[in-house]
């Protein structure tokens, strides 16, 4: 067999390598590479130079956040430094809906901690207009917020805020008021002084990662400034004593409502302002208008016989009568035009002192009709009736005092003993500063100032002292309010029992009231009490409101350590006797 021989063939002689490519192809590839490079360079310049602001804005939208730094709301104190309102640290629980990832067990526990149902919570996340932020609950207590954080649910976050707390609760709710979830005042002092208490929140810019965690602080945009603290004129001890006495009286007499005011005669400060019904400002889930009403300053009523001392004072000022001047009140009726007014019990001839002591409508009306209507209107107006008290507090009303030119004789007569005009309890308490001082009307204040204040002269000191003596007689044996007496202290004051109106007609519903001050030798406090619609068989001011006055005024004087000015022990008067005497005031 012939043997094959192997020839050495050079690689370069391979036919495939002998194929020559056209030169334009390599040039075309290089052109494409160059164009791509130029395009990338142009894109880079466009992004880095011309689109820099837009890209930064988009980055901010995705990762940047402006976090509000809440300011702590100022505290509210009573006159002795007792805290009435303060701000406690709390948390707001919020979510990024599109990032929320939770197991059924985690979601159920979250809903339970936030006090809602799983269905409501899922609906809130699903229906959020802003897919990057939605509040789940505000003002969550710190311990609850920690339990929420322990669930470690993706997309659920928290931020710091404050929650308002009211240590005195319902006792002083109508004075202090409350704030809403945004920490803005809604009622009471919280509303009236909101700009001072609120402060100014701050803010800072941060960068968050995709899980919502802060990874970098960019800048502090604005530092927070905490609100200013505020001291009220209220004495929390006296406030509690007044509230306690008022609540017991409303329950005892099965009344619709009640209010009480305590004033410091030296400074015009409001030491207590109590209302019933009330509410707990820490738990405001189901509030009604009746609970929220600060009746002492927002509700008006016809004051009844509590106005008789002012009619007597004007008659003394005009020189028409003296305290011992006698007026015939028999037969206990007085016809004026087509109308007739009367006393519950006929008395016959009475001195001016006895007219106030016995609360005679006929005697008071005769004094009023002997004086010009204009002067009577000026007297009522000068003690603040028909004008809203300037106490820096929301809702204070002016009441009703019609111009004297429209008065008919019967209207002048009825207004002299408290019908046909309306007042608030605070207005009435302030008006009595004329008799507790030597004839000056004092300005009243809800805020602490401690300094003695000068008032506006209304009547002469002699007239003020004369009426003060009449009021002491009215609150003593033989007067309409012996149950207003306080052991160890001389008391002066006047009862009021007024029919309520339903539309244009008077109905058999009553407001029982009493306004007085003590000690008579050197008056220190004025206490005004109003009980609305007592229904337990008693409705006279002498039997319903006067005992409340005695309890509040006695406790107040002892709290203030006012020295006694009498050695007489409080006179116990049978209810039947007090009620019979009080009947004259209707």
JSON list of C-alpha atoms in Angstrom, two decimals, residues 232-389:
[
{"chain": "A", "resi": 232, "resn": "UNK", "atom": "CA", "xyz": [-55.40, 82.04, 86.16]},
{"chain": "A", "resi": 233, "resn": "UNK", "atom": "CA", "xyz": [-57.11, 83.82, 89.03]},
{"chain": "A", "resi": 234, "resn": "UNK", "atom": "CA", "xyz": [-58.85, 80.55, 89.91]},
{"chain": "A", "resi": 235, "resn": "UNK", "atom": "CA", "xyz": [-58.00, 78.90, 93.23]},
{"chain": "A", "resi": 236, "resn": "UNK", "atom": "CA", "xyz": [-58.26, 75.17, 92.52]},
{"chain": "A", "resi": 237, "resn": "UNK", "atom": "CA", "xyz": [-59.22, 74.39, 96.14]},
{"chain": "A", "resi": 238, "resn": "UNK", "atom": "CA", "xyz": [-62.06, 76.92, 96.16]},
{"chain": "A", "resi": 239, "resn": "UNK", "atom": "CA", "xyz": [-63.06, 75.76, 92.68]},
{"chain": "A", "resi": 240, "resn": "UNK", "atom": "CA", "xyz": [-63.41, 72.19, 93.92]},
{"chain": "A", "resi": 241, "resn": "UNK", "atom": "CA", "xyz": [-65.41, 73.26, 96.98]},
{"chain": "A", "resi": 242, "resn": "UNK", "atom": "CA", "xyz": [-67.79, 75.34, 94.83]},
{"chain": "A", "resi": 243, "resn": "UNK", "atom": "CA", "xyz": [-68.15, 72.58, 92.26]},
{"chain": "A", "resi": 244, "resn": "UNK", "atom": "CA", "xyz": [-68.82, 69.97, 94.91]},
{"chain": "A", "resi": 245, "resn": "UNK", "atom": "CA", "xyz": [-71.50, 72.07, 96.63]},
{"chain": "A", "resi": 246, "resn": "UNK", "atom": "CA", "xyz": [-73.17, 72.96, 93.32]},
{"chain": "A", "resi": 247, "resn": "UNK", "atom": "CA", "xyz": [-73.27, 69.36, 92.10]},
{"chain": "A", "resi": 248, "resn": "UNK", "atom": "CA", "xyz": [-74.81, 68.18, 95.37]},
{"chain": "A", "resi": 249, "resn": "UNK", "atom": "CA", "xyz": [-77.47, 70.90, 95.22]},
{"chain": "A", "resi": 250, "resn": "UNK", "atom": "CA", "xyz": [-78.46, 70.11, 91.62]},
{"chain": "A", "resi": 251, "resn": "UNK", "atom": "CA", "xyz": [-78.83, 66.43, 92.52]},
{"chain": "A", "resi": 252, "resn": "UNK", "atom": "CA", "xyz": [-80.65, 67.14, 95.77]},
{"chain": "A", "resi": 253, "resn": "UNK", "atom": "CA", "xyz": [-83.25, 69.36, 94.13]},
{"chain": "A", "resi": 254, "resn": "UNK", "atom": "CA", "xyz": [-83.40, 67.32, 90.90]},
{"chain": "A", "resi": 255, "resn": "UNK", "atom": "CA", "xyz": [-82.60, 70.46, 88.95]},
{"chain": "A", "resi": 256, "resn": "UNK", "atom": "CA", "xyz": [-81.79, 70.84, 85.29]},
{"chain": "A", "resi": 257, "resn": "UNK", "atom": "CA", "xyz": [-78.52, 72.72, 85.84]},
{"chain": "A", "resi": 258, "resn": "UNK", "atom": "CA", "xyz": [-76.67, 75.13, 88.10]},
{"chain": "A", "resi": 259, "resn": "UNK", "atom": "CA", "xyz": [-73.80, 77.58, 88.26]},
{"chain": "A", "resi": 260, "resn": "UNK", "atom": "CA", "xyz": [-71.75, 79.36, 90.92]},
{"chain": "A", "resi": 261, "resn": "UNK", "atom": "CA", "xyz": [-69.27, 82.25, 90.90]},
{"chain": "A", "resi": 262, "resn": "UNK", "atom": "CA", "xyz": [-66.83, 83.32, 93.62]},
{"chain": "A", "resi": 263, "resn": "UNK", "atom": "CA", "xyz": [-65.21, 86.80, 93.39]},
{"chain": "A", "resi": 264, "resn": "UNK", "atom": "CA", "xyz": [-62.43, 88.33, 95.44]},
{"chain": "A", "resi": 265, "resn": "UNK", "atom": "CA", "xyz": [-63.73, 91.72, 96.63]},
{"chain": "A", "resi": 266, "resn": "UNK", "atom": "CA", "xyz": [-60.24, 93.20, 96.92]},
{"chain": "A", "resi": 267, "resn": "UNK", "atom": "CA", "xyz": [-58.92, 92.36, 93.45]},
{"chain": "A", "resi": 268, "resn": "UNK", "atom": "CA", "xyz": [-61.98, 91.56, 91.34]},
{"chain": "A", "resi": 269, "resn": "UNK", "atom": "CA", "xyz": [-60.43, 88.17, 90.53]},
{"chain": "A", "resi": 270, "resn": "UNK", "atom": "CA", "xyz": [-62.65, 85.17, 89.84]},
{"chain": "A", "resi": 271, "resn": "UNK", "atom": "CA", "xyz": [-61.65, 82.58, 92.44]},
{"chain": "A", "resi": 272, "resn": "UNK", "atom": "CA", "xyz": [-64.10, 79.94, 91.24]},
{"chain": "A", "resi": 273, "resn": "UNK", "atom": "CA", "xyz": [-66.52, 79.48, 88.37]},
{"chain": "A", "resi": 274, "resn": "UNK", "atom": "CA", "xyz": [-68.42, 76.20, 88.54]},
{"chain": "A", "resi": 275, "resn": "UNK", "atom": "CA", "xyz": [-71.08, 74.64, 86.33]},
{"chain": "A", "resi": 276, "resn": "UNK", "atom": "CA", "xyz": [-73.24, 71.54, 86.32]},
{"chain": "A", "resi": 277, "resn": "UNK", "atom": "CA", "xyz": [-73.65, 69.53, 84.14]},
{"chain": "A", "resi": 278, "resn": "UNK", "atom": "CA", "xyz": [-70.02, 69.31, 83.13]},
{"chain": "A", "resi": 279, "resn": "UNK", "atom": "CA", "xyz": [-67.67, 67.03, 81.19]},
{"chain": "A", "resi": 280, "resn": "UNK", "atom": "CA", "xyz": [-64.23, 65.45, 81.43]},
{"chain": "A", "resi": 281, "resn": "UNK", "atom": "CA", "xyz": [-61.87, 67.31, 79.05]},
{"chain": "A", "resi": 282, "resn": "UNK", "atom": "CA", "xyz": [-59.58, 64.25, 78.99]},
{"chain": "A", "resi": 283, "resn": "UNK", "atom": "CA", "xyz": [-62.36, 62.08, 77.52]},
{"chain": "A", "resi": 284, "resn": "UNK", "atom": "CA", "xyz": [-64.42, 63.93, 74.94]},
{"chain": "A", "resi": 285, "resn": "UNK", "atom": "CA", "xyz": [-65.85, 61.07, 72.93]},
{"chain": "A", "resi": 286, "resn": "UNK", "atom": "CA", "xyz": [-69.52, 61.97, 73.37]},
{"chain": "A", "resi": 287, "resn": "UNK", "atom": "CA", "xyz": [-70.10, 65.58, 74.36]},
{"chain": "A", "resi": 288, "resn": "UNK", "atom": "CA", "xyz": [-73.41, 67.41, 74.27]},
{"chain": "A", "resi": 289, "resn": "UNK", "atom": "CA", "xyz": [-74.18, 71.11, 74.11]},
{"chain": "A", "resi": 290, "resn": "UNK", "atom": "CA", "xyz": [-75.63, 71.00, 77.63]},
{"chain": "A", "resi": 291, "resn": "UNK", "atom": "CA", "xyz": [-72.31, 69.73, 78.99]},
{"chain": "A", "resi": 292, "resn": "UNK", "atom": "CA", "xyz": [-70.22, 72.30, 77.14]},
{"chain": "A", "resi": 293, "resn": "UNK", "atom": "CA", "xyz": [-72.22, 75.39, 78.12]},
{"chain": "A", "resi": 294, "resn": "UNK", "atom": "CA", "xyz": [-70.45, 77.64, 80.59]},
{"chain": "A", "resi": 295, "resn": "UNK", "atom": "CA", "xyz": [-73.74, 78.71, 82.14]},
{"chain": "A", "resi": 296, "resn": "UNK", "atom": "CA", "xyz": [-72.20, 81.22, 84.53]},
{"chain": "A", "resi": 297, "resn": "UNK", "atom": "CA", "xyz": [-71.24, 83.51, 81.65]},
{"chain": "A", "resi": 298, "resn": "UNK", "atom": "CA", "xyz": [-73.18, 82.33, 78.58]},
{"chain": "A", "resi": 299, "resn": "UNK", "atom": "CA", "xyz": [-76.70, 81.74, 79.98]},
{"chain": "A", "resi": 300, "resn": "UNK", "atom": "CA", "xyz": [-78.97, 84.64, 80.87]},
{"chain": "A", "resi": 301, "resn": "UNK", "atom": "CA", "xyz": [-82.00, 84.63, 83.15]},
{"chain": "A", "resi": 302, "resn": "UNK", "atom": "CA", "xyz": [-84.38, 87.11, 84.73]},
{"chain": "A", "resi": 303, "resn": "UNK", "atom": "CA", "xyz": [-82.71, 87.90, 88.07]},
{"chain": "A", "resi": 304, "resn": "UNK", "atom": "CA", "xyz": [-85.89, 88.41, 90.07]},
{"chain": "A", "resi": 305, "resn": "UNK", "atom": "CA", "xyz": [-85.58, 89.94, 93.52]},
{"chain": "A", "resi": 306, "resn": "UNK", "atom": "CA", "xyz": [-81.79, 90.15, 93.42]},
{"chain": "A", "resi": 307, "resn": "UNK", "atom": "CA", "xyz": [-82.37, 93.48, 91.61]},
{"chain": "A", "resi": 308, "resn": "UNK", "atom": "CA", "xyz": [-84.33, 95.08, 94.47]},
{"chain": "A", "resi": 309, "resn": "UNK", "atom": "CA", "xyz": [-81.23, 96.38, 96.29]},
{"chain": "A", "resi": 310, "resn": "UNK", "atom": "CA", "xyz": [-80.30, 98.43, 93.21]},
{"chain": "A", "resi": 311, "resn": "UNK", "atom": "CA", "xyz": [-83.74, 100.02, 93.09]},
{"chain": "A", "resi": 312, "resn": "UNK", "atom": "CA", "xyz": [-83.46, 100.86, 96.78]},
{"chain": "A", "resi": 313, "resn": "UNK", "atom": "CA", "xyz": [-79.94, 102.26, 96.29]},
{"chain": "A", "resi": 314, "resn": "UNK", "atom": "CA", "xyz": [-81.13, 104.56, 93.51]},
{"chain": "A", "resi": 315, "resn": "UNK", "atom": "CA", "xyz": [-84.04, 105.81, 95.62]},
{"chain": "A", "resi": 316, "resn": "UNK", "atom": "CA", "xyz": [-81.56, 106.63, 98.41]},
{"chain": "A", "resi": 317, "resn": "UNK", "atom": "CA", "xyz": [-79.20, 108.33, 95.96]},
{"chain": "A", "resi": 318, "resn": "UNK", "atom": "CA", "xyz": [-81.99, 110.50, 94.56]},
{"chain": "A", "resi": 319, "resn": "UNK", "atom": "CA", "xyz": [-82.96, 111.55, 98.07]},
{"chain": "A", "resi": 320, "resn": "UNK", "atom": "CA", "xyz": [-86.50, 110.24, 97.65]},
{"chain": "A", "resi": 321, "resn": "UNK", "atom": "CA", "xyz": [-86.30, 107.98, 100.69]},
{"chain": "A", "resi": 322, "resn": "UNK", "atom": "CA", "xyz": [-84.23, 107.17, 103.75]},
{"chain": "A", "resi": 323, "resn": "UNK", "atom": "CA", "xyz": [-83.68, 103.66, 105.13]},
{"chain": "A", "resi": 324, "resn": "UNK", "atom": "CA", "xyz": [-86.42, 104.26, 107.70]},
{"chain": "A", "resi": 325, "resn": "UNK", "atom": "CA", "xyz": [-88.93, 105.80, 105.25]},
{"chain": "A", "resi": 326, "resn": "UNK", "atom": "CA", "xyz": [-92.24, 103.91, 105.43]},
{"chain": "A", "resi": 327, "resn": "UNK", "atom": "CA", "xyz": [-94.15, 102.79, 102.34]},
{"chain": "A", "resi": 328, "resn": "UNK", "atom": "CA", "xyz": [-97.63, 101.31, 102.56]},
{"chain": "A", "resi": 329, "resn": "UNK", "atom": "CA", "xyz": [-97.70, 97.92, 100.79]},
{"chain": "A", "resi": 330, "resn": "UNK", "atom": "CA", "xyz": [-101.20, 96.89, 101.89]},
{"chain": "A", "resi": 331, "resn": "UNK", "atom": "CA", "xyz": [-103.26, 95.18, 100.67]},
{"chain": "A", "resi": 332, "resn": "UNK", "atom": "CA", "xyz": [-100.35, 93.38, 99.01]},
{"chain": "A", "resi": 333, "resn": "UNK", "atom": "CA", "xyz": [-101.51, 94.29, 95.50]},
{"chain": "A", "resi": 334, "resn": "UNK", "atom": "CA", "xyz": [-100.79, 97.21, 93.18]},
{"chain": "A", "resi": 335, "resn": "UNK", "atom": "CA", "xyz": [-102.76, 97.92, 90.00]},
{"chain": "A", "resi": 336, "resn": "UNK", "atom": "CA", "xyz": [-100.77, 99.54, 87.19]},
{"chain": "A", "resi": 337, "resn": "UNK", "atom": "CA", "xyz": [-102.87, 100.21, 84.12]},
{"chain": "A", "resi": 338, "resn": "UNK", "atom": "CA", "xyz": [-104.63, 96.98, 83.27]},
{"chain": "A", "resi": 339, "resn": "UNK", "atom": "CA", "xyz": [-102.08, 94.84, 85.11]},
{"chain": "A", "resi": 340, "resn": "UNK", "atom": "CA", "xyz": [-101.77, 93.98, 88.78]},
{"chain": "A", "resi": 341, "resn": "UNK", "atom": "CA", "xyz": [-98.62, 93.04, 90.67]},
{"chain": "A", "resi": 342, "resn": "UNK", "atom": "CA", "xyz": [-98.54, 91.63, 94.17]},
{"chain": "A", "resi": 343, "resn": "UNK", "atom": "CA", "xyz": [-96.68, 90.13, 97.08]},
{"chain": "A", "resi": 344, "resn": "UNK", "atom": "CA", "xyz": [-97.02, 86.49, 98.07]},
{"chain": "A", "resi": 345, "resn": "UNK", "atom": "CA", "xyz": [-98.01, 87.67, 101.54]},
{"chain": "A", "resi": 346, "resn": "UNK", "atom": "CA", "xyz": [-99.40, 91.14, 102.45]},
{"chain": "A", "resi": 347, "resn": "UNK", "atom": "CA", "xyz": [-97.24, 93.08, 104.89]},
{"chain": "A", "resi": 348, "resn": "UNK", "atom": "CA", "xyz": [-98.85, 96.48, 105.39]},
{"chain": "A", "resi": 349, "resn": "UNK", "atom": "CA", "xyz": [-96.54, 99.45, 106.06]},
{"chain": "A", "resi": 350, "resn": "UNK", "atom": "CA", "xyz": [-92.82, 98.66, 105.60]},
{"chain": "A", "resi": 351, "resn": "UNK", "atom": "CA", "xyz": [-89.67, 100.72, 105.87]},
{"chain": "A", "resi": 352, "resn": "UNK", "atom": "CA", "xyz": [-87.22, 100.67, 102.95]},
{"chain": "A", "resi": 353, "resn": "UNK", "atom": "CA", "xyz": [-85.03, 98.31, 104.98]},
{"chain": "A", "resi": 354, "resn": "UNK", "atom": "CA", "xyz": [-87.99, 95.99, 105.54]},
{"chain": "A", "resi": 355, "resn": "UNK", "atom": "CA", "xyz": [-88.99, 96.13, 101.86]},
{"chain": "A", "resi": 356, "resn": "UNK", "atom": "CA", "xyz": [-85.59, 94.66, 100.95]},
{"chain": "A", "resi": 357, "resn": "UNK", "atom": "CA", "xyz": [-85.59, 92.33, 103.96]},
{"chain": "A", "resi": 358, "resn": "UNK", "atom": "CA", "xyz": [-89.07, 90.95, 103.23]},
{"chain": "A", "resi": 359, "resn": "UNK", "atom": "CA", "xyz": [-88.61, 91.23, 99.45]},
{"chain": "A", "resi": 360, "resn": "UNK", "atom": "CA", "xyz": [-91.81, 93.18, 98.78]},
{"chain": "A", "resi": 361, "resn": "UNK", "atom": "CA", "xyz": [-92.65, 93.61, 95.11]},
{"chain": "A", "resi": 362, "resn": "UNK", "atom": "CA", "xyz": [-95.27, 96.28, 95.87]},
{"chain": "A", "resi": 363, "resn": "UNK", "atom": "CA", "xyz": [-92.90, 98.40, 97.95]},
{"chain": "A", "resi": 364, "resn": "UNK", "atom": "CA", "xyz": [-90.14, 98.12, 95.36]},
{"chain": "A", "resi": 365, "resn": "UNK", "atom": "CA", "xyz": [-92.49, 99.01, 92.49]},
{"chain": "A", "resi": 366, "resn": "UNK", "atom": "CA", "xyz": [-93.73, 102.11, 94.35]},
{"chain": "A", "resi": 367, "resn": "UNK", "atom": "CA", "xyz": [-90.14, 103.27, 94.79]},
{"chain": "A", "resi": 368, "resn": "UNK", "atom": "CA", "xyz": [-89.43, 102.69, 91.09]},
{"chain": "A", "resi": 369, "resn": "UNK", "atom": "CA", "xyz": [-92.51, 104.51, 89.82]},
{"chain": "A", "resi": 370, "resn": "UNK", "atom": "CA", "xyz": [-91.54, 107.59, 91.84]},
{"chain": "A", "resi": 371, "resn": "UNK", "atom": "CA", "xyz": [-88.27, 107.98, 89.93]},
{"chain": "A", "resi": 372, "resn": "UNK", "atom": "CA", "xyz": [-87.52, 108.82, 86.26]},
{"chain": "A", "resi": 373, "resn": "UNK", "atom": "CA", "xyz": [-87.18, 105.76, 84.02]},
{"chain": "A", "resi": 374, "resn": "UNK", "atom": "CA", "xyz": [-83.98, 107.23, 82.61]},
{"chain": "A", "resi": 375, "resn": "UNK", "atom": "CA", "xyz": [-82.30, 107.30, 86.02]},
{"chain": "A", "resi": 376, "resn": "UNK", "atom": "CA", "xyz": [-83.32, 103.71, 86.69]},
{"chain": "A", "resi": 377, "resn": "UNK", "atom": "CA", "xyz": [-81.91, 102.63, 83.34]},
{"chain": "A", "resi": 378, "resn": "UNK", "atom": "CA", "xyz": [-78.68, 104.51, 84.08]},
{"chain": "A", "resi": 379, "resn": "UNK", "atom": "CA", "xyz": [-78.34, 102.71, 87.43]},
{"chain": "A", "resi": 380, "resn": "UNK", "atom": "CA", "xyz": [-78.80, 99.26, 85.89]},
{"chain": "A", "resi": 381, "resn": "UNK", "atom": "CA", "xyz": [-76.50, 100.09, 83.00]},
{"chain": "A", "resi": 382, "resn": "UNK", "atom": "CA", "xyz": [-73.81, 101.56, 85.28]},
{"chain": "A", "resi": 383, "resn": "UNK", "atom": "CA", "xyz": [-73.45, 98.26, 87.18]},
{"chain": "A", "resi": 384, "resn": "UNK", "atom": "CA", "xyz": [-72.76, 96.41, 83.93]},
{"chain": "A", "resi": 385, "resn": "UNK", "atom": "CA", "xyz": [-76.17, 95.12, 82.89]},
{"chain": "A", "resi": 386, "resn": "UNK", "atom": "CA", "xyz": [-76.71, 95.01, 79.14]},
{"chain": "A", "resi": 387, "resn": "UNK", "atom": "CA", "xyz": [-72.94, 94.88, 78.56]},
{"chain": "A", "resi": 388, "resn": "UNK", "atom": "CA", "xyz": [-70.71, 91.83, 78.10]},
{"chain": "A", "resi": 389, "resn": "UNK", "atom": "CA", "xyz": [-68.12, 91.55, 80.91]}
]
